[in-house]
PDB file of C-alpha atoms in Angstrom:
ATOM      1  CA  MET A1055      10.925 -43.721  34.524  1.00  0.00           C
ATOM      2  CA  LYS A1056       7.757 -44.849  32.745  1.00  0.00           C
ATOM      3  CA  LYS A1057       5.704 -42.415  34.851  1.00  0.00           C
ATOM      4  CA  ALA A1058       7.983 -39.554  33.901  1.00  0.00           C
ATOM      5  CA  ILE A1059       7.713 -40.394  30.200  1.00  0.00           C
ATOM      6  CA  ARG A1060       3.944 -40.728  30.443  1.00  0.00           C
ATOM      7  CA  ALA A1061       3.704 -37.377  32.258  1.00  0.00           C
ATOM      8  CA  LEU A1062       5.906 -35.745  29.632  1.00  0.00           C
ATOM      9  CA  LEU A1063       3.784 -37.129  26.784  1.00  0.00           C
ATOM     10  CA  CYS A1064       0.581 -35.929  28.467  1.00  0.00           C
ATOM     11  CA  THR A1065       2.076 -32.479  28.968  1.00  0.00           C
ATOM     12  CA  ILE A1066       3.146 -32.282  25.325  1.00  0.00           C
ATOM     13  CA  GLY A1067      -0.282 -33.454  24.179  1.00  0.00           C
ATOM     14  CA  LEU A1068      -2.073 -30.843  26.274  1.00  0.00           C
ATOM     15  CA  SER A1069       0.309 -28.113  25.144  1.00  0.00           C
ATOM     16  CA  LEU A1070      -0.298 -28.921  21.507  1.00  0.00           C
ATOM     17  CA  SER A1071      -4.056 -28.896  21.952  1.00  0.00           C
ATOM     18  CA  LEU A1072      -4.210 -25.437  23.579  1.00  0.00           C
ATOM     19  CA  PRO A1073      -3.724 -23.497  20.321  1.00  0.00           C
ATOM     20  CA  LEU A1074      -6.725 -25.329  18.931  1.00  0.00           C
ATOM     21  CA  LEU A1075      -9.051 -23.283  21.130  1.00  0.00           C
ATOM     22  CA  SER A1076     -11.665 -21.866  18.821  1.00  0.00           C
ATOM     23  CA  TYR A1077     -14.523 -19.439  19.281  1.00  0.00           C
ATOM     24  CA  ALA A1078     -18.204 -20.221  18.775  1.00  0.00           C
ATOM     25  CA  GLY A1079     -20.202 -17.664  16.839  1.00  0.00           C
ATOM     26  CA  GLU A1080     -20.643 -16.429  13.313  1.00  0.00           C
ATOM     27  CA  TRP A1081     -19.046 -14.152  10.756  1.00  0.00           C
ATOM     28  CA  LYS A1082     -20.840 -10.857  10.003  1.00  0.00           C
ATOM     29  CA  GLN A1083     -20.269  -8.258   7.301  1.00  0.00           C
ATOM     30  CA  ASP A1084     -21.245  -4.646   6.744  1.00  0.00           C
ATOM     31  CA  ASP A1085     -20.000  -1.838   4.489  1.00  0.00           C
ATOM     32  CA  LYS A1086     -16.827  -1.509   6.613  1.00  0.00           C
ATOM     33  CA  GLY A1087     -15.792  -5.156   6.511  1.00  0.00           C
ATOM     34  CA  TRP A1088     -15.985  -8.486   8.303  1.00  0.00           C
ATOM     35  CA  TRP A1089     -16.127  -9.203  12.039  1.00  0.00           C
ATOM     36  CA  TYR A1090     -16.841 -12.221  14.217  1.00  0.00           C
ATOM     37  CA  GLU A1091     -19.724 -12.170  16.676  1.00  0.00           C
ATOM     38  CA  ASN A1092     -19.686 -14.641  19.566  1.00  0.00           C
ATOM     39  CA  THR A1093     -22.849 -16.440  20.607  1.00  0.00           C
ATOM     40  CA  ASP A1094     -23.189 -14.111  23.622  1.00  0.00           C
ATOM     41  CA  GLY A1095     -23.277 -11.016  21.354  1.00  0.00           C
ATOM     42  CA  SER A1096     -19.701  -9.920  22.099  1.00  0.00           C
ATOM     43  CA  TYR A1097     -17.125  -9.740  19.335  1.00  0.00           C
ATOM     44  CA  LEU A1098     -13.416 -10.324  18.904  1.00  0.00           C
ATOM     45  CA  LYS A1099     -11.211  -7.248  18.705  1.00  0.00           C
ATOM     46  CA  GLY A1100      -7.707  -5.931  19.245  1.00  0.00           C
ATOM     47  CA  GLY A1101      -5.594  -9.012  18.538  1.00  0.00           C
ATOM     48  CA  TRP A1102      -5.030 -12.351  16.893  1.00  0.00           C
ATOM     49  CA  TYR A1103      -7.690 -15.029  17.373  1.00  0.00           C
ATOM     50  CA  TRP A1104      -8.049 -18.633  16.213  1.00  0.00           C
ATOM     51  CA  VAL A1105     -11.428 -18.969  14.441  1.00  0.00           C
ATOM     52  CA  ASP A1106     -12.653 -21.813  12.232  1.00  0.00           C
ATOM     53  CA  GLY A1107      -9.175 -23.324  11.909  1.00  0.00           C
ATOM     54  CA  ASN A1108      -7.361 -20.094  10.993  1.00  0.00           C
ATOM     55  CA  ASN A1109      -5.641 -17.197  12.730  1.00  0.00           C
ATOM     56  CA  TYR A1110      -7.182 -13.751  12.130  1.00  0.00           C
ATOM     57  CA  LEU A1111      -6.077 -10.306  13.283  1.00  0.00           C
ATOM     58  CA  PHE A1112      -8.947  -8.130  14.485  1.00  0.00           C
ATOM     59  CA  ASP A1113      -8.458  -4.372  14.791  1.00  0.00           C
ATOM     60  CA  ASN A1114      -9.622  -2.395  17.833  1.00  0.00           C
ATOM     61  CA  ASN A1115     -13.053  -1.976  16.228  1.00  0.00           C
ATOM     62  CA  GLY A1116     -13.410  -5.714  15.640  1.00  0.00           C
ATOM     63  CA  TYR A1117     -12.828  -5.845  11.884  1.00  0.00           C
ATOM     64  CA  ILE A1118     -10.343  -8.238  10.293  1.00  0.00           C
ATOM     65  CA  TYR A1119      -7.535  -7.243   7.960  1.00  0.00           C
ATOM     66  CA  LEU A1120      -7.924  -8.555   4.392  1.00  0.00           C
ATOM     67  CA  ASN A1121      -5.302  -9.322   1.726  1.00  0.00           C
ATOM     68  CA  THR A1122      -2.566  -7.184   3.258  1.00  0.00           C
ATOM     69  CA  THR A1123       0.402  -7.093   5.583  1.00  0.00           C
ATOM     70  CA  THR A1124      -0.804  -6.487   9.141  1.00  0.00           C
ATOM     71  CA  PRO A1125       0.615  -3.712  11.331  1.00  0.00           C
ATOM     72  CA  ASP A1126       2.739  -6.317  13.140  1.00  0.00           C
ATOM     73  CA  GLY A1127       4.252  -7.509   9.844  1.00  0.00           C
ATOM     74  CA  TYR A1128       2.339 -10.694   8.995  1.00  0.00           C
ATOM     75  CA  LYS A1129       0.564 -11.451   5.722  1.00  0.00           C
ATOM     76  CA  VAL A1130      -3.152 -12.271   5.594  1.00  0.00           C
ATOM     77  CA  ASN A1131      -4.982 -13.533   2.531  1.00  0.00           C
ATOM     78  CA  GLU A1132      -8.168 -12.345   0.807  1.00  0.00           C
ATOM     79  CA  SER A1133     -10.297 -14.023   3.490  1.00  0.00           C
ATOM     80  CA  GLY A1134      -8.249 -12.485   6.314  1.00  0.00           C
ATOM     81  CA  ALA A1135      -6.515 -15.694   7.388  1.00  0.00           C
ATOM     82  CA  TRP A1136      -2.857 -15.502   8.363  1.00  0.00           C
ATOM     83  CA  VAL A1137      -0.573 -16.847   5.643  1.00  0.00           C
ATOM     84  CA  ALA A1138       1.892 -18.961   7.613  1.00  0.00           C
ATOM     85  CA  ASN A1139       5.471 -18.403   6.603  1.00  0.00           C
ATOM     86  CA  VAL A1140       8.002 -20.636   8.345  1.00  0.00           C
ATOM     87  CA  ASN A1141      10.706 -17.980   8.004  1.00  0.00           C
ATOM     88  CA  ASP A1142       8.483 -15.373   9.748  1.00  0.00           C
ATOM     89  CA  ILE A1143       7.798 -17.786  12.593  1.00  0.00           C
ATOM     90  CA  TYR A1144      11.508 -18.520  13.046  1.00  0.00           C
ATOM     91  CA  VAL A1145      12.521 -14.834  12.949  1.00  0.00           C
ATOM     92  CA  ASN A1146       9.734 -13.946  15.421  1.00  0.00           C
ATOM     93  CA  PHE A1147      10.949 -16.703  17.759  1.00  0.00           C
ATOM     94  CA  LEU A1148      14.542 -15.458  17.586  1.00  0.00           C
ATOM     95  CA  GLU A1149      13.500 -11.846  18.233  1.00  0.00           C
ATOM     96  CA  LYS A1150      11.486 -12.821  21.302  1.00  0.00           C
ATOM     97  CA  LYS A1151      14.281 -15.065  22.558  1.00  0.00           C
ATOM     98  CA  SER A1152      16.912 -12.341  22.152  1.00  0.00           C
ATOM     99  CA  LYS A1153      14.723  -9.771  23.947  1.00  0.00           C
ATOM    100  CA  LYS A1154      14.283 -12.141  26.903  1.00  0.00           C
ATOM    101  CA  CYS A1155      17.950 -13.013  27.208  1.00  0.00           C
ATOM    102  CA  CYS A1156      19.466  -9.601  26.634  1.00  0.00           C
ATOM    103  CA  VAL A1157      17.217  -7.164  28.497  1.00  0.00           C
ATOM    104  CA  LYS A1158      19.038  -5.651  31.461  1.00  0.00           C
TER     105      LYS A1158
END
């Protein structure tokens, strides 16, 4: 029983640490906006990424959204960081759960 509890705690600990994956690089800006360049010269684009302790949405060209509601319905602040809203998280969870259980 103790082994099972220990294994469960290790699994939970590892699961919680996975979202903390962060990218190494630096922020860049030009007349179009801000983007994040990795140390290998590549850049983040086309999705949500965890950078410097925040979640940012990068468009397909690599620029972040600023002080707006993103195309997928989330709010980002003036620095582009996702503004966490517990209600949004809960609704998103329910939508995904209902799609998984009810698709035929």
